[in-house]
CSV table of C-alpha atoms in Angstrom, one decimal:
chain,number,residue,atom,x,y,z
A,1,UNK,CA,101.9,84.5,140.0
A,2,UNK,CA,104.5,84.7,137.3
A,3,UNK,CA,102.0,84.9,134.4
A,4,UNK,CA,99.9,87.7,135.8
A,5,UNK,CA,103.1,89.8,136.1
A,6,UNK,CA,104.1,88.8,132.5
A,7,UNK,CA,100.5,90.1,131.5
A,8,UNK,CA,100.6,93.1,133.4
A,9,UNK,CA,104.0,94.1,131.8
A,10,UNK,CA,102.6,93.2,128.6
A,11,UNK,CA,99.6,95.3,129.4
A,12,UNK,CA,101.6,98.5,130.5
A,13,UNK,CA,103.7,98.2,127.2
A,14,UNK,CA,100.6,97.9,125.1
A,15,UNK,CA,99.1,101.0,126.7
A,16,UNK,CA,101.9,103.0,126.2
A,17,UNK,CA,102.1,102.2,122.5
A,18,UNK,CA,98.5,102.8,122.3
A,19,UNK,CA,98.6,106.3,123.9
A,20,UNK,CA,101.6,107.2,121.8
A,21,UNK,CA,100.6,106.1,118.4
A,22,UNK,CA,96.7,106.1,118.1
A,23,UNK,CA,95.8,104.5,114.8
A,24,UNK,CA,94.6,106.9,112.0
A,25,UNK,CA,92.5,105.0,109.5
A,26,UNK,CA,92.6,108.1,106.9
A,27,UNK,CA,96.6,108.0,106.9
A,28,UNK,CA,97.5,104.3,107.1
A,29,UNK,CA,100.9,104.8,105.7
A,30,UNK,CA,101.5,107.6,108.1
A,31,UNK,CA,100.4,105.6,111.0
A,32,UNK,CA,102.7,102.5,109.9
A,33,UNK,CA,105.8,104.9,109.8
A,34,UNK,CA,104.8,106.1,113.3
A,35,UNK,CA,104.5,102.6,114.5
A,36,UNK,CA,107.6,101.8,113.0
A,37,UNK,CA,109.4,104.7,114.9
A,38,UNK,CA,107.9,103.7,118.3
A,39,UNK,CA,109.0,100.2,117.8
A,40,UNK,CA,112.6,101.6,117.0
A,41,UNK,CA,112.6,103.6,119.9
A,42,UNK,CA,111.1,101.2,122.2
A,43,UNK,CA,112.9,98.0,121.0
A,44,UNK,CA,112.0,96.1,124.3
A,45,UNK,CA,108.4,96.2,123.2
A,46,UNK,CA,108.5,94.2,120.2
A,47,UNK,CA,110.8,91.5,122.1
A,48,UNK,CA,108.4,91.4,125.0
A,49,UNK,CA,105.5,90.7,122.8
A,50,UNK,CA,107.4,88.0,121.0
A,51,UNK,CA,108.2,86.4,124.2
A,52,UNK,CA,104.9,86.6,125.6
A,53,UNK,CA,103.3,84.9,122.6
A,54,UNK,CA,106.0,81.9,123.0
A,55,UNK,CA,105.4,81.5,126.7
A,56,UNK,CA,101.6,82.4,126.7
A,57,UNK,CA,100.4,81.4,123.3
A,58,UNK,CA,96.9,83.1,122.5
A,59,UNK,CA,96.9,85.1,125.5
A,60,UNK,CA,98.0,88.6,124.1
A,61,UNK,CA,94.8,88.7,122.0
A,62,UNK,CA,92.8,87.9,125.1
A,63,UNK,CA,94.0,90.7,127.2
A,64,UNK,CA,91.3,93.4,127.3
A,65,UNK,CA,93.8,96.3,126.1
A,66,UNK,CA,94.9,94.5,123.0
A,67,UNK,CA,91.2,93.0,122.0
A,68,UNK,CA,89.9,96.5,122.6
A,69,UNK,CA,92.4,98.1,120.6
A,70,UNK,CA,91.9,95.4,117.7
A,71,UNK,CA,88.0,96.0,117.8
A,72,UNK,CA,88.7,99.6,117.5
A,73,UNK,CA,91.3,99.4,114.6
A,74,UNK,CA,89.2,97.1,112.6
A,75,UNK,CA,85.9,99.4,113.3
A,76,UNK,CA,87.8,102.3,112.1
A,77,UNK,CA,89.2,100.4,108.9
A,78,UNK,CA,85.6,99.5,108.1
A,79,UNK,CA,84.4,103.0,108.3
A,80,UNK,CA,87.3,104.2,106.0
A,81,UNK,CA,86.6,101.4,103.6
A,82,UNK,CA,82.8,102.3,103.5
A,83,UNK,CA,84.0,106.1,102.9
A,84,UNK,CA,86.3,104.9,99.9
A,85,UNK,CA,89.3,106.2,102.0
A,86,UNK,CA,90.9,102.8,102.1
A,87,UNK,CA,90.7,99.8,99.8
A,88,UNK,CA,88.3,97.2,100.3
A,89,UNK,CA,89.4,94.3,98.5
A,90,UNK,CA,90.8,92.8,101.8
A,91,UNK,CA,88.6,92.8,104.9
A,92,UNK,CA,89.3,95.2,107.8
A,93,UNK,CA,90.1,92.5,110.0
A,94,UNK,CA,92.9,90.9,107.8
A,95,UNK,CA,93.9,94.3,106.7
A,96,UNK,CA,94.6,95.4,110.4
A,97,UNK,CA,96.7,92.0,111.1
A,98,UNK,CA,98.7,92.9,107.6
A,99,UNK,CA,99.5,96.3,108.4
A,100,UNK,CA,100.9,95.3,112.0
A,101,UNK,CA,102.9,92.3,110.3
A,102,UNK,CA,104.3,94.9,107.8
A,103,UNK,CA,105.6,97.2,110.3
A,104,UNK,CA,107.1,94.5,112.4
A,105,UNK,CA,108.5,91.9,109.9
A,106,UNK,CA,111.0,94.2,108.8
A,107,UNK,CA,112.2,94.5,112.4
A,108,UNK,CA,112.0,91.2,113.2
A,109,UNK,CA,113.5,89.3,110.6
A,110,UNK,CA,116.4,91.3,110.2
A,111,UNK,CA,118.8,93.4,112.2
A,112,UNK,CA,117.6,96.9,112.9
A,113,UNK,CA,120.0,98.9,110.7
A,114,UNK,CA,122.5,101.0,112.4
A,115,UNK,CA,123.1,103.2,109.4
A,116,UNK,CA,120.6,105.9,109.4
A,117,UNK,CA,120.3,105.8,105.7
A,118,UNK,CA,119.4,101.9,106.0
A,119,UNK,CA,116.8,102.9,108.6
A,120,UNK,CA,115.3,105.6,106.6
A,121,UNK,CA,115.1,103.0,103.5
A,122,UNK,CA,113.2,100.3,105.7
A,123,UNK,CA,111.0,103.0,107.3
A,124,UNK,CA,110.1,104.2,103.4
A,125,UNK,CA,109.5,100.7,102.2
A,126,UNK,CA,107.4,100.1,105.0
A,127,UNK,CA,105.4,103.0,104.4
A,128,UNK,CA,105.1,102.3,100.4
A,129,UNK,CA,104.0,98.6,101.1
A,130,UNK,CA,101.3,99.8,103.5
A,131,UNK,CA,100.1,102.5,100.9
A,132,UNK,CA,100.0,100.2,98.0
A,133,UNK,CA,98.1,97.7,99.8
A,134,UNK,CA,95.4,100.4,101.5
A,135,UNK,CA,95.2,103.4,99.1
A,136,UNK,CA,92.0,102.8,96.9
A,137,UNK,CA,92.8,101.7,93.3
A,138,UNK,CA,91.7,104.3,90.7
A,139,UNK,CA,88.8,103.0,88.4
């Protein structure tokens, strides 16, 4: 069916992303930067995910690859929070969503900059935002 083909296409893209940019809970700013770069290099993936969420609301989160990926990300963040590597003032579930949102929001809400310096600035701002949200506060 058309829906099954669409799901298969998104699954293949998600698997490529997961293979290329594994999450590193001990370096979330670096992870955000690598995810940003992957998204810049694969602009079709973000458009495909957005289109999928419009055409098949809620289905992306139900796909086994996506669900498993989120479970692993949340578990890694919980572990990093327990070890004191990641700030624990936000739940691991919400933190995962916020990190992904920060990375992708700057690429969805405005055109991707043509100027390399502007792109570098957006990448640096993304890294900084994730860093400020996740690095444990000095007590």
